[in-house]
Coordinates of C-alpha atoms in Angstrom, one line a residue:
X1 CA 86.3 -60.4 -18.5
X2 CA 85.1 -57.0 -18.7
X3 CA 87.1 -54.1 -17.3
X4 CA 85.6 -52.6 -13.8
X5 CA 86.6 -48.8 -13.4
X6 CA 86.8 -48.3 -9.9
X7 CA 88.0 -44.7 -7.6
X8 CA 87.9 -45.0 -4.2
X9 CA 90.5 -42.1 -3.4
X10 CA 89.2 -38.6 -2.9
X11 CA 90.8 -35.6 -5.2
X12 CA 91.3 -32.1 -4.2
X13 CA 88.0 -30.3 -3.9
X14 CA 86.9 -28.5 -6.9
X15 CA 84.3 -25.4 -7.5
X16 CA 80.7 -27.1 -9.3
X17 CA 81.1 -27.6 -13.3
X18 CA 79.9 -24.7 -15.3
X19 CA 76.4 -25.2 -16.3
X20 CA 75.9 -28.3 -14.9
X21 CA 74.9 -26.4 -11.3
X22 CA 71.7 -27.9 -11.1
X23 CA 72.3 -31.2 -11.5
X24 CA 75.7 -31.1 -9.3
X25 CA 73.1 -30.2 -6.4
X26 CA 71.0 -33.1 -6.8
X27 CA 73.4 -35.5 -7.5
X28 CA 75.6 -34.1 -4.2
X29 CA 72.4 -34.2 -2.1
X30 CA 71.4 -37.9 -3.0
X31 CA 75.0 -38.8 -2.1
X32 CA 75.2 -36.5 0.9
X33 CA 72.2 -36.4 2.7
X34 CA 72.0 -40.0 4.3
X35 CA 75.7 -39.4 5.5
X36 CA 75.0 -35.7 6.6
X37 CA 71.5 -36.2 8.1
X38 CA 71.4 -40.4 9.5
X39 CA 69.9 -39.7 12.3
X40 CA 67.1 -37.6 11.2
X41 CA 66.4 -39.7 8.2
X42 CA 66.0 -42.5 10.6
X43 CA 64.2 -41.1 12.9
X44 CA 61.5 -40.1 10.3
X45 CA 62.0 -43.4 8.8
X46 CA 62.3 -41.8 5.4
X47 CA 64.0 -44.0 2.8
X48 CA 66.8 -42.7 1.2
X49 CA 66.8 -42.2 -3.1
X50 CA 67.8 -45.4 -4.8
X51 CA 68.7 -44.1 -8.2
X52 CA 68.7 -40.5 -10.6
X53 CA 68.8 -40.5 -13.9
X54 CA 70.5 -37.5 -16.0
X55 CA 69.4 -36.8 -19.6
X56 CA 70.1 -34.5 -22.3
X57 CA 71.6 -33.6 -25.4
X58 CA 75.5 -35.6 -26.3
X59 CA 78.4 -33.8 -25.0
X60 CA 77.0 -31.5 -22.3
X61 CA 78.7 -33.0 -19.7
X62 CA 76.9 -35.6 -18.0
X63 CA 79.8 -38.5 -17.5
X64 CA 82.1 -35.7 -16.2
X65 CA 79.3 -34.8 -14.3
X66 CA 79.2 -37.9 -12.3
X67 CA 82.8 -38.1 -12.2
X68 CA 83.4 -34.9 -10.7
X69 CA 80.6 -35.5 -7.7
X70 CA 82.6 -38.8 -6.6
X71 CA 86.0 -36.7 -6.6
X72 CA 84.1 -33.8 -5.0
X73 CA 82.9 -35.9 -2.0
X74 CA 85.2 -39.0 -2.1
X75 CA 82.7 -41.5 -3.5
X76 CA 83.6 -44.8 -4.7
X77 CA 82.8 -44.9 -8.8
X78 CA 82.1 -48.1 -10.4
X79 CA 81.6 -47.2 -14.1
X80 CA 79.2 -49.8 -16.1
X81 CA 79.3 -49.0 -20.1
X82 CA 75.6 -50.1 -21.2
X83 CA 76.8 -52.4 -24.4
X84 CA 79.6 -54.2 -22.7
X85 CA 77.1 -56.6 -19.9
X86 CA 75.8 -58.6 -23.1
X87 CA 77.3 -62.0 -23.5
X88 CA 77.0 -64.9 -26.2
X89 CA 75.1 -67.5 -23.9
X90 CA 71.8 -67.5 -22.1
X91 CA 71.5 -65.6 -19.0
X92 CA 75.3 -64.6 -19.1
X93 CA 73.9 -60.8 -19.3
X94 CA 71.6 -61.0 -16.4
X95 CA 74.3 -63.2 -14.4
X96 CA 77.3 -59.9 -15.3
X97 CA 74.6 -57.0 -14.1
X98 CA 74.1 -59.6 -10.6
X99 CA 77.5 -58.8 -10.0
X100 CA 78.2 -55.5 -11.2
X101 CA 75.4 -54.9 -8.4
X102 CA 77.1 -57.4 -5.7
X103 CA 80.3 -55.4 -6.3
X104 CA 78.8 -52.2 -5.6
X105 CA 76.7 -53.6 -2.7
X106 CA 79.9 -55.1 -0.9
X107 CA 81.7 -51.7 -1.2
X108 CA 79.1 -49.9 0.5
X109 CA 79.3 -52.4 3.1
X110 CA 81.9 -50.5 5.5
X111 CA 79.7 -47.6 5.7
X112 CA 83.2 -45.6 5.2
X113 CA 82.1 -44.1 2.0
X114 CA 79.2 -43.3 -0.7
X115 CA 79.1 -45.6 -3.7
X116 CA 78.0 -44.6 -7.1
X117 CA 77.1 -47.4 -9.6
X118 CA 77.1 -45.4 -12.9
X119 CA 75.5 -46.5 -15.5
X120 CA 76.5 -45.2 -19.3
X121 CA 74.1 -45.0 -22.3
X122 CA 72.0 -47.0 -20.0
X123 CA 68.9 -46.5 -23.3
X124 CA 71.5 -49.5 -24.5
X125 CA 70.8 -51.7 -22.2
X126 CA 66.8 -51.4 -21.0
X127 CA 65.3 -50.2 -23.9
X128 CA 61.1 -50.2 -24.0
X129 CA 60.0 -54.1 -23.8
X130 CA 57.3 -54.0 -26.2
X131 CA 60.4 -53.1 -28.9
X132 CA 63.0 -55.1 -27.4
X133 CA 64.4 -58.8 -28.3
X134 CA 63.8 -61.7 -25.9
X135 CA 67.8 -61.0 -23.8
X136 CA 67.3 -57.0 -23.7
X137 CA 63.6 -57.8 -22.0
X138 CA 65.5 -60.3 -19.5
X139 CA 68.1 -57.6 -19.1
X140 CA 65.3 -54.9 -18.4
X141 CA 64.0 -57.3 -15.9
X142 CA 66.9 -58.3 -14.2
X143 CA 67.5 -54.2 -13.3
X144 CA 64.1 -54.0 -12.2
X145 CA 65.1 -56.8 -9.4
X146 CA 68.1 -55.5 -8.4
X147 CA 66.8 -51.8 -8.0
X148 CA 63.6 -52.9 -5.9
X149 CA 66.1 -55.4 -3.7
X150 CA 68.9 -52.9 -3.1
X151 CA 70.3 -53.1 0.3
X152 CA 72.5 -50.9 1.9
X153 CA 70.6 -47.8 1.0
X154 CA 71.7 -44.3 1.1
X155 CA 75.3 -45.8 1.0
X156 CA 74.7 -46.9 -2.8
X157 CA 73.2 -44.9 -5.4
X158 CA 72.6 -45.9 -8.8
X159 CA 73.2 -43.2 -11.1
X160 CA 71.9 -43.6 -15.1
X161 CA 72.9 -41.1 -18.3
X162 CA 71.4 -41.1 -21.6
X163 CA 70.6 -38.8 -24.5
X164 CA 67.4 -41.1 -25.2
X165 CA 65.1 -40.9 -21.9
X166 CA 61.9 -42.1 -24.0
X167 CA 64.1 -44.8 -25.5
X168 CA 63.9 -46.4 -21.4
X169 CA 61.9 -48.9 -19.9
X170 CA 58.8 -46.7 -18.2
X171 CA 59.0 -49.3 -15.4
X172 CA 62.5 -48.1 -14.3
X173 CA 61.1 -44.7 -13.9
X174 CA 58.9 -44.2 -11.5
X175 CA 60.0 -44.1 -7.9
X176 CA 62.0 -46.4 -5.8
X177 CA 63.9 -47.1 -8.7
X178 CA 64.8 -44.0 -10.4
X179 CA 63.6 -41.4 -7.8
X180 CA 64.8 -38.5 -9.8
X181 CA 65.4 -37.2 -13.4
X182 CA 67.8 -34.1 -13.5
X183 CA 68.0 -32.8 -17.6
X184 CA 71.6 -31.6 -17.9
X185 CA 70.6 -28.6 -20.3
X186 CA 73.1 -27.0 -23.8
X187 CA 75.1 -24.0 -22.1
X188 CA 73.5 -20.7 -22.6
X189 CA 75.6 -18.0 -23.5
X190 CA 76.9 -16.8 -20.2
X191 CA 77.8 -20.7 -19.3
X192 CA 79.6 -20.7 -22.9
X193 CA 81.6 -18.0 -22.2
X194 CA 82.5 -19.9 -18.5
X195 CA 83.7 -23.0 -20.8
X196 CA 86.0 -21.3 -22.9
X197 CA 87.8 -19.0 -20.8
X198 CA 88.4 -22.1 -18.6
X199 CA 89.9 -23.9 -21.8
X200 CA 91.5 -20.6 -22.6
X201 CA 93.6 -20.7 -19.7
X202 CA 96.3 -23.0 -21.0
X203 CA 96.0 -22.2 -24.6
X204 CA 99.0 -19.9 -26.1
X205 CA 96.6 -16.7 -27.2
X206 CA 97.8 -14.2 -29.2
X207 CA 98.2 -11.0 -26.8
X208 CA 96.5 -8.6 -29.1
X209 CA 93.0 -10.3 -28.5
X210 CA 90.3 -8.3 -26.0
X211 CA 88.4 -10.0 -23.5
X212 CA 85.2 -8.9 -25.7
X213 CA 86.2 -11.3 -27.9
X214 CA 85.5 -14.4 -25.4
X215 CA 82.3 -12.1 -25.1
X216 CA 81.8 -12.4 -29.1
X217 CA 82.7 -16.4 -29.3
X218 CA 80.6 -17.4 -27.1
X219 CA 77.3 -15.6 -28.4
X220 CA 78.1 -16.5 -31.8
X221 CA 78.8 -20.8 -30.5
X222 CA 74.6 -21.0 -29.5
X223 CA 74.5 -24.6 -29.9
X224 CA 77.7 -25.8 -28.9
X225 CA 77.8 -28.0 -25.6
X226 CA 81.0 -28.7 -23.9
X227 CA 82.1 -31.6 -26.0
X228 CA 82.0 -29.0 -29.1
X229 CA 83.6 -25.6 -27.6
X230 CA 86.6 -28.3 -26.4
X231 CA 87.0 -29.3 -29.9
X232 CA 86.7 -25.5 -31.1
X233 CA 89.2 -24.9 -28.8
X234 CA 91.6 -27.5 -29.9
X235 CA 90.9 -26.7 -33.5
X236 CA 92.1 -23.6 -32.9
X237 CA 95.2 -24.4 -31.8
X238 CA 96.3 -27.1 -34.1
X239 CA 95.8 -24.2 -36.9
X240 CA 97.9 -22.1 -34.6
X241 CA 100.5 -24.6 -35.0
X242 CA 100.3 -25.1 -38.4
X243 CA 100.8 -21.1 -38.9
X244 CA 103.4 -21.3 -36.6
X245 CA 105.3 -24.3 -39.0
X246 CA 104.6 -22.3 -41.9
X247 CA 105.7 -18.6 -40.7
X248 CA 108.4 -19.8 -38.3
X249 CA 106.9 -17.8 -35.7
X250 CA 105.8 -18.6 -31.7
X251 CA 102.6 -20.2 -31.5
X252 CA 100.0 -17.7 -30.4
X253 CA 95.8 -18.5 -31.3
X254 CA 94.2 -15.7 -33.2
X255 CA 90.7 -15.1 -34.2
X256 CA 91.5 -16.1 -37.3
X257 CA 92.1 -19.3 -35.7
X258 CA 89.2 -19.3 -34.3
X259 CA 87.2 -18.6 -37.4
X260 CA 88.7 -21.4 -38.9
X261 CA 87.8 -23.9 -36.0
X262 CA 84.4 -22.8 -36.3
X263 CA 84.1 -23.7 -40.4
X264 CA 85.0 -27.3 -39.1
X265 CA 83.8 -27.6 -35.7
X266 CA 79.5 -26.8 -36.2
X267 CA 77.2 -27.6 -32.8
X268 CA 76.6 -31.4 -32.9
X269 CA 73.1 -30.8 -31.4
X270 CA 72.0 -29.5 -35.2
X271 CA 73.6 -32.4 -37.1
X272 CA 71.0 -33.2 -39.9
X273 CA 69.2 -30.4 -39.0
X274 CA 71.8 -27.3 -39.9
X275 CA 72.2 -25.7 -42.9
X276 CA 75.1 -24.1 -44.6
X277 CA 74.2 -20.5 -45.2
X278 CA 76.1 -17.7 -46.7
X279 CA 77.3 -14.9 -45.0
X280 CA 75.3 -12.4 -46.0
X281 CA 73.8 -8.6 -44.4
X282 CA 71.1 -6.3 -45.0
X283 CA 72.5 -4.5 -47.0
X284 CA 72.9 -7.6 -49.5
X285 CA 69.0 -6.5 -49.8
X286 CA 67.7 -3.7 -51.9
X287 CA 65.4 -1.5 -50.9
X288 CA 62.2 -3.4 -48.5
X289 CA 63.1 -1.0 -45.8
X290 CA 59.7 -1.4 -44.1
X291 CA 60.0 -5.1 -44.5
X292 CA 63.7 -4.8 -43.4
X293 CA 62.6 -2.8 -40.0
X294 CA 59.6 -5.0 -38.9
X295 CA 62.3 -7.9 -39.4
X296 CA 64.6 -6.6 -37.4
X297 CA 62.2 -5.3 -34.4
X298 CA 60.9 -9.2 -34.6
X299 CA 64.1 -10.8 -34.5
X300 CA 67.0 -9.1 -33.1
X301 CA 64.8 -6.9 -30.7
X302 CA 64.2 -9.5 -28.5
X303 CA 68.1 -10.4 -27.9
X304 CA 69.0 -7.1 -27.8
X305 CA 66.6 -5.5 -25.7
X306 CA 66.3 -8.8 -23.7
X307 CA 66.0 -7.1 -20.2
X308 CA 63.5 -4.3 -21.6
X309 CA 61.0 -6.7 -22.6
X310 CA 61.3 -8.8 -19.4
X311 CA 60.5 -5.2 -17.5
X312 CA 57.6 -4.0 -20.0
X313 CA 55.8 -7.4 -20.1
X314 CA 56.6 -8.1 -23.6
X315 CA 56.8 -11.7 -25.3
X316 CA 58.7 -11.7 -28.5
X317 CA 56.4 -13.0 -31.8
X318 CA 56.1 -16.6 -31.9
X319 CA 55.7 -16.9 -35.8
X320 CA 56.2 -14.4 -38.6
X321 CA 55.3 -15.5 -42.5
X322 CA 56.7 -13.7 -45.3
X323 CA 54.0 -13.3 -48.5
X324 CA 54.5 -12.1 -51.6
X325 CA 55.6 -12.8 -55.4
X326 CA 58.2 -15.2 -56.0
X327 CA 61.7 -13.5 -56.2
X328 CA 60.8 -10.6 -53.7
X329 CA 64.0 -11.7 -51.8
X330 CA 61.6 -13.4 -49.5
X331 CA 64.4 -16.4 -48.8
X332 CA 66.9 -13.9 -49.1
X333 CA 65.7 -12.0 -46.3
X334 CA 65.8 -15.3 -44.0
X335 CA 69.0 -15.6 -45.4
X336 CA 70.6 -12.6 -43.5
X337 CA 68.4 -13.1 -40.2
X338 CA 70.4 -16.2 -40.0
X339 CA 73.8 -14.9 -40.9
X340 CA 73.6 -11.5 -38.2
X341 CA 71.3 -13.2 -35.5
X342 CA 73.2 -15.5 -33.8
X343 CA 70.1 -17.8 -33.1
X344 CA 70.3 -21.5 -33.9
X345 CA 69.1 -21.7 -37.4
X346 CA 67.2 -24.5 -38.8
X347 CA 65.3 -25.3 -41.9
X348 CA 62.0 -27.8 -42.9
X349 CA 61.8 -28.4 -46.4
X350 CA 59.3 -30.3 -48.3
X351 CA 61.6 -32.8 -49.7
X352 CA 63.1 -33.6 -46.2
X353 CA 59.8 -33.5 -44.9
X354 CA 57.5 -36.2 -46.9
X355 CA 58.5 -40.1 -46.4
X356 CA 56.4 -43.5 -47.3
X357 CA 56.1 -44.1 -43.7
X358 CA 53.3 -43.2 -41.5
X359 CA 54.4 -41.1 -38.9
X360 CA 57.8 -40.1 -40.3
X361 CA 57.0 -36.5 -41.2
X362 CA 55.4 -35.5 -37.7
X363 CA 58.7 -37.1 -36.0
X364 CA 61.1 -34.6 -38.2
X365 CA 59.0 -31.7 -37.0
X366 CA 58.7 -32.5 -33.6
X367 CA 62.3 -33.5 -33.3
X368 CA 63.2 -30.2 -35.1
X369 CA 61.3 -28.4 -32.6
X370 CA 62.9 -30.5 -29.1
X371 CA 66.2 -29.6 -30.7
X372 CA 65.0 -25.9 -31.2
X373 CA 64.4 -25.4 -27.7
X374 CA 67.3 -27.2 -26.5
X375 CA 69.3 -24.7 -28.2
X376 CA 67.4 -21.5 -27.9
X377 CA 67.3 -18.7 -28.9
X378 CA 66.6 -20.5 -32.6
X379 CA 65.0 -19.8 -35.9
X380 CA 62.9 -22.4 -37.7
X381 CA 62.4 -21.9 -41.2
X382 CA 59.7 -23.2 -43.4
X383 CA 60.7 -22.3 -47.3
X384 CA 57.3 -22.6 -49.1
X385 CA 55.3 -22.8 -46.2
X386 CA 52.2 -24.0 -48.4
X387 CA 53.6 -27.1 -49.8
X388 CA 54.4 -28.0 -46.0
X389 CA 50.8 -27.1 -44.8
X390 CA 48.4 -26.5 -46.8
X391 CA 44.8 -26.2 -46.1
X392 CA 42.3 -28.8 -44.4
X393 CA 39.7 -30.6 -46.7
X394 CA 36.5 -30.0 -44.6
X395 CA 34.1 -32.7 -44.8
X396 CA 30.4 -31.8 -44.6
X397 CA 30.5 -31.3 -41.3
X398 CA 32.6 -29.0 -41.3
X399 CA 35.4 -30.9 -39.8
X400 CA 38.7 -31.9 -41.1
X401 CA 38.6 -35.6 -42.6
X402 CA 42.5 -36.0 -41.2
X403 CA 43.3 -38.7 -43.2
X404 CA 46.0 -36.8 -45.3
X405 CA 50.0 -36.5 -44.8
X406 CA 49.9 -32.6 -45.1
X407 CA 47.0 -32.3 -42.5
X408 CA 48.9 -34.8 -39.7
X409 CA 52.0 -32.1 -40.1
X410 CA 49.8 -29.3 -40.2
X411 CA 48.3 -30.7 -36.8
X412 CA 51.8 -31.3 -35.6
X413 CA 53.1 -28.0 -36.3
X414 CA 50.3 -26.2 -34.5
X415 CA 50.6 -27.7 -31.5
X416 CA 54.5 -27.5 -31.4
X417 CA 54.2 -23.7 -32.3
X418 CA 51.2 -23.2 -29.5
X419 CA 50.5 -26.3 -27.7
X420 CA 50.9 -27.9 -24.4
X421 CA 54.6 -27.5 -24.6
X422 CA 55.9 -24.3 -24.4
X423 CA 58.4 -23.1 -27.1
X424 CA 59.9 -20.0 -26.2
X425 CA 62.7 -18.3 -27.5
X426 CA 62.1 -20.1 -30.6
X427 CA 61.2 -18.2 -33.3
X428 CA 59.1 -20.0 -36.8
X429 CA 59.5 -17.9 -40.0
X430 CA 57.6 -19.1 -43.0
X431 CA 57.9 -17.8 -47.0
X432 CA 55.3 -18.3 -49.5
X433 CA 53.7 -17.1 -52.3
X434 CA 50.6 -18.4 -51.6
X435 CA 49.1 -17.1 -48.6
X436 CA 45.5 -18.5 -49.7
X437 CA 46.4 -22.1 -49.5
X438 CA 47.6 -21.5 -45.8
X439 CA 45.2 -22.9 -43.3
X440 CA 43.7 -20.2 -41.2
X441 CA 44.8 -22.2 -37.8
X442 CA 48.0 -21.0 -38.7
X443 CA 47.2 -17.5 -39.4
X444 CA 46.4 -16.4 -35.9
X445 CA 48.2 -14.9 -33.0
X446 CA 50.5 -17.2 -31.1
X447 CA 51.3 -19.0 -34.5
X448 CA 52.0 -17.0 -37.3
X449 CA 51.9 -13.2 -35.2
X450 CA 52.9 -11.1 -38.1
X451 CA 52.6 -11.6 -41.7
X452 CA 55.1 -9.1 -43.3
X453 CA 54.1 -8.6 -47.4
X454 CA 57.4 -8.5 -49.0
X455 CA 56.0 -6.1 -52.6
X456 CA 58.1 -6.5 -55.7
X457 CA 60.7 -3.5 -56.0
X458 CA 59.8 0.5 -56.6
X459 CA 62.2 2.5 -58.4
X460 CA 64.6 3.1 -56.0
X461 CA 64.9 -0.4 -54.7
X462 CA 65.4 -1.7 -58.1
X463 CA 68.4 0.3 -58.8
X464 CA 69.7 -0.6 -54.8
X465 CA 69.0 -4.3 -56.4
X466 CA 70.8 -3.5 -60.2
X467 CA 73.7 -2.1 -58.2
X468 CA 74.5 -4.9 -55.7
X469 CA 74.4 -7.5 -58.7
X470 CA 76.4 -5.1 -60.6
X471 CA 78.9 -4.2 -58.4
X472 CA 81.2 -6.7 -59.3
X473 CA 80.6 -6.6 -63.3
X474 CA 82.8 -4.0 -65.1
X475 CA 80.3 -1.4 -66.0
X476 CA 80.7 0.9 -68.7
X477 CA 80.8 4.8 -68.0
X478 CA 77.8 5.1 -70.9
X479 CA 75.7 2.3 -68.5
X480 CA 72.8 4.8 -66.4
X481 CA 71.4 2.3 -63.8
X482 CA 68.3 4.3 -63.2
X483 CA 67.1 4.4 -66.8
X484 CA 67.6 1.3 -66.6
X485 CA 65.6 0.8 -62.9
X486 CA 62.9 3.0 -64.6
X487 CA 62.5 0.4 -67.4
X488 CA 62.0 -2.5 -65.5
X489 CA 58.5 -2.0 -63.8
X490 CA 56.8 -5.3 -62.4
X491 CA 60.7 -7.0 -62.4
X492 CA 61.4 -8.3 -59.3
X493 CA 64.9 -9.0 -57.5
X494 CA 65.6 -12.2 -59.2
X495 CA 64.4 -11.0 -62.7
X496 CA 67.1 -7.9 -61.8
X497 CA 69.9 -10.7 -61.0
X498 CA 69.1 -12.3 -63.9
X499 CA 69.6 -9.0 -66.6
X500 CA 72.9 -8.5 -65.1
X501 CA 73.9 -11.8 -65.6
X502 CA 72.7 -12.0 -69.2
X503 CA 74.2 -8.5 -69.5
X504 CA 77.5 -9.8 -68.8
X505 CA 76.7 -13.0 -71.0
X506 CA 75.6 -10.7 -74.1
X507 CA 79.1 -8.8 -73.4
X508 CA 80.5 -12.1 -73.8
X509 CA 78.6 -13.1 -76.9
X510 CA 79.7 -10.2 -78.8
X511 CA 83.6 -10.2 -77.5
X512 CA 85.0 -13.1 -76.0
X513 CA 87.6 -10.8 -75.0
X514 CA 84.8 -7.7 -73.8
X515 CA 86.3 -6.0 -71.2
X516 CA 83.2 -3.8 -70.0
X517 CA 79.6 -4.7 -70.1
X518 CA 77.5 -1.7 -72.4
X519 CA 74.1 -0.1 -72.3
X520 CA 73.5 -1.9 -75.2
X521 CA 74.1 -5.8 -72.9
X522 CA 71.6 -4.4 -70.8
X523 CA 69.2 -3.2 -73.8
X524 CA 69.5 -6.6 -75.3
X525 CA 69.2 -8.4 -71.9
X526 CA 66.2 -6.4 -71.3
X527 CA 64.5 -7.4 -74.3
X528 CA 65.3 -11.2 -73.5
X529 CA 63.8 -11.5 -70.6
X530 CA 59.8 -10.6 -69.5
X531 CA 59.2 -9.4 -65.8
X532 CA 57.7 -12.3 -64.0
X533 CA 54.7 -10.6 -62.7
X534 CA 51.5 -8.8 -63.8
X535 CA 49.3 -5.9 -62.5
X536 CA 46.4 -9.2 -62.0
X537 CA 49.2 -10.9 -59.8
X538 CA 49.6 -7.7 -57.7
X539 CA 45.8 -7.2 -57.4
X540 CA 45.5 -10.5 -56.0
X541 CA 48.2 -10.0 -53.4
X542 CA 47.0 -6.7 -52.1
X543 CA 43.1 -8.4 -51.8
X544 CA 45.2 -10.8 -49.2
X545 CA 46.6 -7.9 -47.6
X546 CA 43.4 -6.1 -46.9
X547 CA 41.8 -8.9 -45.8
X548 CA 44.5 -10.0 -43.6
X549 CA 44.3 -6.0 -42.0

């Protein structure tokens, strides 16, 4: 016998959940509206909404959702669990749903209150016929019956949740079924900071911390729906309590406690999809100044200076690539726009990208890109761009034959970056070392705006780059950096890495017990290892340059 949830007693009246306005309005006005307006609904012989359905990401909110409108206007709740209606034997499903509906429909019968049939992961249990088995298509059927036959209406609603709307039957969209589809969005940052100062309320903070730091937490959680700044928030206190066992002292959360929530607790919306980056700032970067100011007016300009570009007309780049030889600190750079952002970050790589199955690749970019906007402002980036998409073969007509993996992403990845759907607030940074081999679709603006030439180190960034990798190496007095920065023309960032390392390794060589690395490490490093690039390399990328001006 399955278990029936039913709440048929009103609770106190409560304010509308935080970020879930919009959808509290339409769910309160399918409920209220035939009890608040009978007679005019009559009258016009309009027919009340039989159903809504309420989509979006997992763990924003949309079960409390519906369990907050019955408590807010005293609606009876009957809660149906997708998974649990399917039975061993031959129409047992269909016969369960019959009366799930009978229930419902005998409730509603006094007129005395709203009904709400709620149905949970409902993708479960009407998924797409032409995919389904034999009992999920009767089950799909069976719903479609009981929706068009519905009596009692405006007294019995039908309400359906799922993270999967596509995954549905399209016959139980369309109206007189499922009149309406609210998306329950991801919190933005001002409905983030709502969430946790209500959870903050009966947590035992530490009295030292501001109210900018609610302010700071909830900028830095872009990502996190409700379900994960709740589990943030109890993270952080179970590490209170575990300093509190340790330092026999009164529990009281910290930002450090909070800190430490956030390494374990990550935004469930960017599960597969996030990636682990280091903490790192500009000034991990040597020199690229120019490179380092364009970034900056391209990334953080537009969440900065949010309300100035709303007043001036402005729209924030769409796409920037980043050209130039490999080990210009091209990654590097993305590497710290994703550390000092506070965007969503997420990353296409080739090896993640390519599968044996047709159609696989376009599904992880355009499923990169609905998660993207769900949790804008975001970064996607592409790490060697032109192994991703690469040029079209043009047949001799001049058209693309098609028929290639690379060119079906290529064609998916143009229309996600300046298609039909909009993207905004999503911002797609590529890296690559080979501009050429980029199709020029992508190399126009709306796609890839700016393209930023990242140039191998001058003299002064090379000794910015000789002393960050240095800095923690115990450097001899005799050791002159900039002789050193002077002797290493067409090295680039990661050739500079590399001669302190085998500095330090040469220190080693000669005294397993060295305690300083000598001129004469670097000397010997130097002669080790050859710059990676030529004066014909740099010819070739300043040809691109001029011809991309």
């Amino acid at each position: 016998m399955t278990a029936l949830t039913v709440k048929d007693e009103p609770t106190p009246k409560t304010g509308k959940p935080f970020g879930l306005e919009r959808a509290y309005d339409a769910l309160i006005e399918m409920i209220s509206y035939p009890f608040s307006h009978q007679q005019s609904l009559a009258t016009l012989g309009i027919e009340c909404p039989k159903g809504i359905l309420l989509y979006g990401p997992p763990g924003v909110g949309k079960t409390f959702l519906v369990s907050s409108v019955a408590n807010q206007y005293g609606a009876k709740l009957l809660v149906i669990h997708g998974p649990e209606l399917y039975g061993p034997y031959v129409g047992e499903s269909e016969e369960k749903l019959r009366l799930r509906f009978k229930q419902a429909q005998d409730l509603a019968s006094d007129g005395s209150h709203p009904v709400i049939l709620f149905i949970d992961e409902i993708d479960a249990l009407t998924p797409r016929r032409e995919q389904a088995q034999s009992h999920e298509n009767r089950m799909v059927a069976q719903l479609l019956t009981l929706m068009d036959g519905t009596v009692k209406q405006g007294k019995f609603v039908v309400v359906g949740a799922t993270n999967r709307p596509n995954a549905i039957d399209p016959a139980l969209r369309r109206p007189g079924r499922f009149d309406r589809e609210v998306h329950v969005d991801a919190p933005d940052t001002a409905t983030r900071k709502n969430l946790l100062a209500s959870q903050m309320r009966s947590m035992p903070l530490d009295p030292g911390l501001s109210l900018a730091f609610v302010d700071e937490l909830a900028t830095r959680t872009n990502g996190y729906v409700a379900a994960d700044l709740t589990a943030l928030c109890r993270e952080a206190t179970y590490h209170a309590i575990h300093q509190q066992a340790q330092q026999q002292r009164p529990i009281a959360v910290t930002m450090s406690s909070f800190q430490m929530a956030m390494a374990k607790i990550g935004p469930s919306m960017h599960r597969g999809y996030q990636v682990a980056v280091e903490k790192t700032n500009w000034d991990d970067v040597g020199g690229l100044a120019e490179v380092k100011k364009q970034l900056k007016q391209a990334v953080e300009w537009p969440l900065v200076y949010k309300s100035t570009f709303l007043r001036l007309g402005l729209k924030p780049p769409r796409g920037i690539l980043m050209y130039g030889p490999p080990g210009c600190s091209k990654t590097t750079l993305v590497k710290v726009i994703a550390s000092i952002s506070g965007a969503s970050f997420l990353s296409i790589n080739g090896a993640q990208l390519y599968s044996p199955y047709v159609g696989d690749s376009e599904k992880v970019i355009r499923e990169t890109f609905q998660r993207a906007r769900a949790s804008a402002p975001s970064i996607i980036f592409l790490d060697e761009t032109e192994a991703i998409v690469g040029k079209r073969n043009l047949g001799q007509g001049g058209g693309s034959s098609g028929d290639s993996v690379q060119e079906r992403v290529l064609s998916t990845l143009l229309n996600e970056m300046d298609g039909v759907e909009t993207a905004e607030n999503v911002l797609v940074i590529g890296a690559t070392n080979r501009p050429d081999m980029l199709d020029a679709a992508l190399l126009r603006p709306g796609r890839f705006d700016r393209l930023i030439y990242v140039p191998p180190p001058d003299v002064d960034a090379r000794l910015d780059i000789l002393k960050i990798h240095s800095r923690k190496t115990p450097v001899s007095d005799e050791v002159d950096l900039r002789v050193i920065a002077m002797l290493t023309e067409y090295y680039t960032g990661a050739d500079l890495q590399n001669i302190c390392r085998e500095a330090a390794m040469m220190a080693l060589r000669r005294d397993p017990d060295a305690e300083q690395v000598t001129m004469q490490d670097f000397e010997e490093a130097l002669a080790t290892i050859p710059p990676s690039i030529t004066q014909d390399i740099l010819d070739s990328y300043n040809d691109t340059t001029a011809a991309t001006h």
